Structures are given as structure tokens and as C-alpha cells.
PDB file of C-alpha atoms in Angstrom:
ATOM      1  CA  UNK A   1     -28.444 -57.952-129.542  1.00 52.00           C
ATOM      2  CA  UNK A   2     -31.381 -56.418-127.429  1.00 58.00           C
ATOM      3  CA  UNK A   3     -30.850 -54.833-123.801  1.00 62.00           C
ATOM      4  CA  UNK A   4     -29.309 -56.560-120.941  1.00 57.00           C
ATOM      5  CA  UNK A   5     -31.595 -58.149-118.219  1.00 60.00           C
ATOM      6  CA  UNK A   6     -31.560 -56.084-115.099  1.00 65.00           C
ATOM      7  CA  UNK A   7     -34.086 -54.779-112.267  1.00 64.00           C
ATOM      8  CA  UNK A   8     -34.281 -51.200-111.661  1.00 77.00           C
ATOM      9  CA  UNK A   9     -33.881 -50.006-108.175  1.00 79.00           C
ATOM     10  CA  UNK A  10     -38.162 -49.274-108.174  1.00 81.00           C
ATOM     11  CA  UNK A  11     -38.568 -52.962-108.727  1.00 79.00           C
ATOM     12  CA  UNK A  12     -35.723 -53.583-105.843  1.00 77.00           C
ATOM     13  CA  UNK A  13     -37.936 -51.691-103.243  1.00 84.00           C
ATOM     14  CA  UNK A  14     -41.127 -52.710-104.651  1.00 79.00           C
ATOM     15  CA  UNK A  15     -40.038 -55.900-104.611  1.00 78.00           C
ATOM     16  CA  UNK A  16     -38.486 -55.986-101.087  1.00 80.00           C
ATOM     17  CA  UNK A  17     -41.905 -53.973 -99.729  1.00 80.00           C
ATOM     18  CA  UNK A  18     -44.098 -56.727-101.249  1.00 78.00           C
ATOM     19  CA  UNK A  19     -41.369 -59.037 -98.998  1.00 80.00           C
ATOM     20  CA  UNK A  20     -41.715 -57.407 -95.884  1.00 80.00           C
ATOM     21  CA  UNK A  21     -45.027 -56.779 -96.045  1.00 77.00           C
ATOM     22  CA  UNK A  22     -46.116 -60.877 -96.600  1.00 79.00           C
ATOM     23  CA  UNK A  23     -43.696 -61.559 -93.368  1.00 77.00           C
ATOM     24  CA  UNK A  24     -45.078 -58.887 -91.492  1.00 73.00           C
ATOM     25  CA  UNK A  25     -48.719 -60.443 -92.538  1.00 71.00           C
ATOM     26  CA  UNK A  26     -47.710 -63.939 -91.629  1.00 70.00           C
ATOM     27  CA  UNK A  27     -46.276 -62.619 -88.176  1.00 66.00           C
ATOM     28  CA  UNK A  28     -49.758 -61.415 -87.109  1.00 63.00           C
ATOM     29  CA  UNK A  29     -51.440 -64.090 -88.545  1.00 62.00           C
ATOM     30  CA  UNK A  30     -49.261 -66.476 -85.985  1.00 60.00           C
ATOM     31  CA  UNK A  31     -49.914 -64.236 -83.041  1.00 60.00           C
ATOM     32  CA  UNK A  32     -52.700 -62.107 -83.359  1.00 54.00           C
ATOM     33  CA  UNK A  33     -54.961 -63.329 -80.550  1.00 61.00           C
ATOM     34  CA  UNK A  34     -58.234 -60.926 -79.529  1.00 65.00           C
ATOM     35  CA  UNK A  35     -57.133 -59.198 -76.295  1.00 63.00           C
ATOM     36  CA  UNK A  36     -58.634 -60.163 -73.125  1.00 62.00           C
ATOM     37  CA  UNK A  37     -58.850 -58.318 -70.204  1.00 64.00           C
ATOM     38  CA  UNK A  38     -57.104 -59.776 -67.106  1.00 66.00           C
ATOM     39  CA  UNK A  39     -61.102 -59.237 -66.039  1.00 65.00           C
ATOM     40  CA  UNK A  40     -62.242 -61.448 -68.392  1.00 72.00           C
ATOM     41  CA  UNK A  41     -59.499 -64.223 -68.482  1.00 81.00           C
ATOM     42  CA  UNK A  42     -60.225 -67.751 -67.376  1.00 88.00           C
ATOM     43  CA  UNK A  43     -57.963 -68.278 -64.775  1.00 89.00           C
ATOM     44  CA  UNK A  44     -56.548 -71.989 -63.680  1.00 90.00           C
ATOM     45  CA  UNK A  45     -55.041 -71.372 -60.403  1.00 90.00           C
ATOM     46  CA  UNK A  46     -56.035 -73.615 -57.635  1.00 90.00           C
ATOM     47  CA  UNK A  47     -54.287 -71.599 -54.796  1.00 91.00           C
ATOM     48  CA  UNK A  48     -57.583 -68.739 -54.372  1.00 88.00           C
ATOM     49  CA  UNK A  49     -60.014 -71.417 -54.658  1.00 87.00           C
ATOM     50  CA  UNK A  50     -58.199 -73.719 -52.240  1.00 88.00           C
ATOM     51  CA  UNK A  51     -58.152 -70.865 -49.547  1.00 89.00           C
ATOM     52  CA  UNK A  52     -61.934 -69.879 -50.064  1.00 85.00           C
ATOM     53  CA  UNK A  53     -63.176 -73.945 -49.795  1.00 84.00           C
ATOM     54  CA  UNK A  54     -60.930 -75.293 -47.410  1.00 85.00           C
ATOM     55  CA  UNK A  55     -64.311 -77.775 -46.585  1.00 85.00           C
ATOM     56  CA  UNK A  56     -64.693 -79.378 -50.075  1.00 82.00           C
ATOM     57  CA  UNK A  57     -60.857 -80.363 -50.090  1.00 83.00           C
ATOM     58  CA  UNK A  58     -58.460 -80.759 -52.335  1.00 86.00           C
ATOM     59  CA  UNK A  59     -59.106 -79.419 -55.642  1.00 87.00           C
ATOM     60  CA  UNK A  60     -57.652 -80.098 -59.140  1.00 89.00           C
ATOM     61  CA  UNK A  61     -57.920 -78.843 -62.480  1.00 90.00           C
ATOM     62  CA  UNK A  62     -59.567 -76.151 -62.026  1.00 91.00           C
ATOM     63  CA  UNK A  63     -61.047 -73.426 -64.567  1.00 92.00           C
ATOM     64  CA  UNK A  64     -62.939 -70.651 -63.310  1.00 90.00           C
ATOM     65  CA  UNK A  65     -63.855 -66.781 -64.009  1.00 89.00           C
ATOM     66  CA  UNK A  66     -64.731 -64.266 -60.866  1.00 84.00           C
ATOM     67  CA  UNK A  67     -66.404 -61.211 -62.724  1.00 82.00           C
ATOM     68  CA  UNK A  68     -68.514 -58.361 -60.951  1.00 80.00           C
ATOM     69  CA  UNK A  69     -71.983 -58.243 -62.517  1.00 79.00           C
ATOM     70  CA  UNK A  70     -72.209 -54.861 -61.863  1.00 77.00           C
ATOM     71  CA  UNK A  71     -68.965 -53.574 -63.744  1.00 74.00           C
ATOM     72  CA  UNK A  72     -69.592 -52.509 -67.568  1.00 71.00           C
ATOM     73  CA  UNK A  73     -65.439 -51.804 -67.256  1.00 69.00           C
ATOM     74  CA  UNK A  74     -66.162 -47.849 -68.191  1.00 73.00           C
ATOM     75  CA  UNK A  75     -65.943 -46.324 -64.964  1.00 71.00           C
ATOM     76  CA  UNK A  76     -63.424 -44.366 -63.562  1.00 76.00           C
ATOM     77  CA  UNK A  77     -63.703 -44.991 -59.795  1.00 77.00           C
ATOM     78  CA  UNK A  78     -64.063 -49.065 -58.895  1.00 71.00           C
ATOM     79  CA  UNK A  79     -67.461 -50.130 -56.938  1.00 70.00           C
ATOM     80  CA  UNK A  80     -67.720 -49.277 -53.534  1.00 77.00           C
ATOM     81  CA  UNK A  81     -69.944 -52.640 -53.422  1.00 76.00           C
ATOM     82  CA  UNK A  82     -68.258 -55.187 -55.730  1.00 74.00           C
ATOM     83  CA  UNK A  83     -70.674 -58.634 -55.535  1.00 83.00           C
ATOM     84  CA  UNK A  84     -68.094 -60.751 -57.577  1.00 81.00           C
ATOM     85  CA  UNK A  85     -69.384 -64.208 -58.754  1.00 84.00           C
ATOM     86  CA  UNK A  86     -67.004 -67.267 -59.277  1.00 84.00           C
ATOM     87  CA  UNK A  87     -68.262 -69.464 -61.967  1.00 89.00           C
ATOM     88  CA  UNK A  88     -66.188 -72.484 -63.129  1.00 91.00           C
ATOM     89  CA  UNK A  89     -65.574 -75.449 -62.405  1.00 90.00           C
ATOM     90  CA  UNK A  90     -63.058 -78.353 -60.774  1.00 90.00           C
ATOM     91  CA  UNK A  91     -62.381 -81.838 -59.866  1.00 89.00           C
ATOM     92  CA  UNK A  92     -63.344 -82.790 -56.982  1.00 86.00           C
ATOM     93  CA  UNK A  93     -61.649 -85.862 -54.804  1.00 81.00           C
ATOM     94  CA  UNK A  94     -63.690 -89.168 -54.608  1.00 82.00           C
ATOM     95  CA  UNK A  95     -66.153 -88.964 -51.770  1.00 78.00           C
ATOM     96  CA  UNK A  96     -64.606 -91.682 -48.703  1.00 71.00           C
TER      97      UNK A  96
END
């Protein structure tokens, strides 16, 4: 008769790290999304732009970015002069 079958507790944790590391990989794979900053994140809120251009009316489905040209995001004090740009764009209602 030859030796009974068994795992040794190294295979065990080698085994179970091998385990954990494969869910921990799939985890991040699921979620891992590039980080944005809240600077750089399209926004779809109508509410800002529906203040600002109370004369085109009512806007829908909107997508738009306001970014300062000026800011490389390194400084330590903000600009005295910010000259923020909107770019995006919306729907528009039918003209009567």
C-alpha cells in the first residue's frame, strides 16, 4: 500500500493565496475605473445651466464640462482671475 492522499498545510495556504488573490484580481478588474477629478468630470446637471441661460429656455439633456484654461491643477493658491469656459452641449426646445 503506498501513502495516503493528503495536502500539507503549505499547499492549504498556497492554495487559498492563489484563491484570494484571483478574487481580489477580478474585484478590480470590475471596478477599477481611471480617477477623474471632480475638475475634469462631465457633468449632466441642467439646474447651473438653466440659471446662466434663462433666454434660450428650457434645456434638456444636457452634457457639459466648465474647466479654467489657465489651471495646470498644481498650484497651491486658486486663480485670483479664473476665465472658466463651458463647453458641452444640450437640447434645445423647438423654435415656435
Amino acid at each position: 500500500m503506498g501513502r495516503p492522499a493528503f495536502v500539507s498545510s503549505r499547499r492549504w495556504i498556497l492554495l487559498g493565496g492563489l484563491a484570494a488573490l484571483a478574487g481580489g484580481a477580478g474585484v478590480y478588474a470590475a471596478t477599477a475605473d481611471e480617477f477623474v477629478p471632480d475638475r475634469e468630470r462631465v457633468r449632466s446637471d441642467v439646474e447651473p445651466l438653466q440659471r446662466r441661460f434663462l433666454a434660450i429656455g428650457r434645456l434638456s439633456g444636457p452634457h457639459w464640462l466648465g474647466y479654467n484654461p489657465n489651471d495646470s491643477g498644481r498650484e497651491l493658491l486658486p486663480d485670483q482671475d479664473p476665465q472658466t469656459r463651458v463647453v458641452g452641449f444640450a437640447h434645445l426646445p423647438p423654435a415656435p
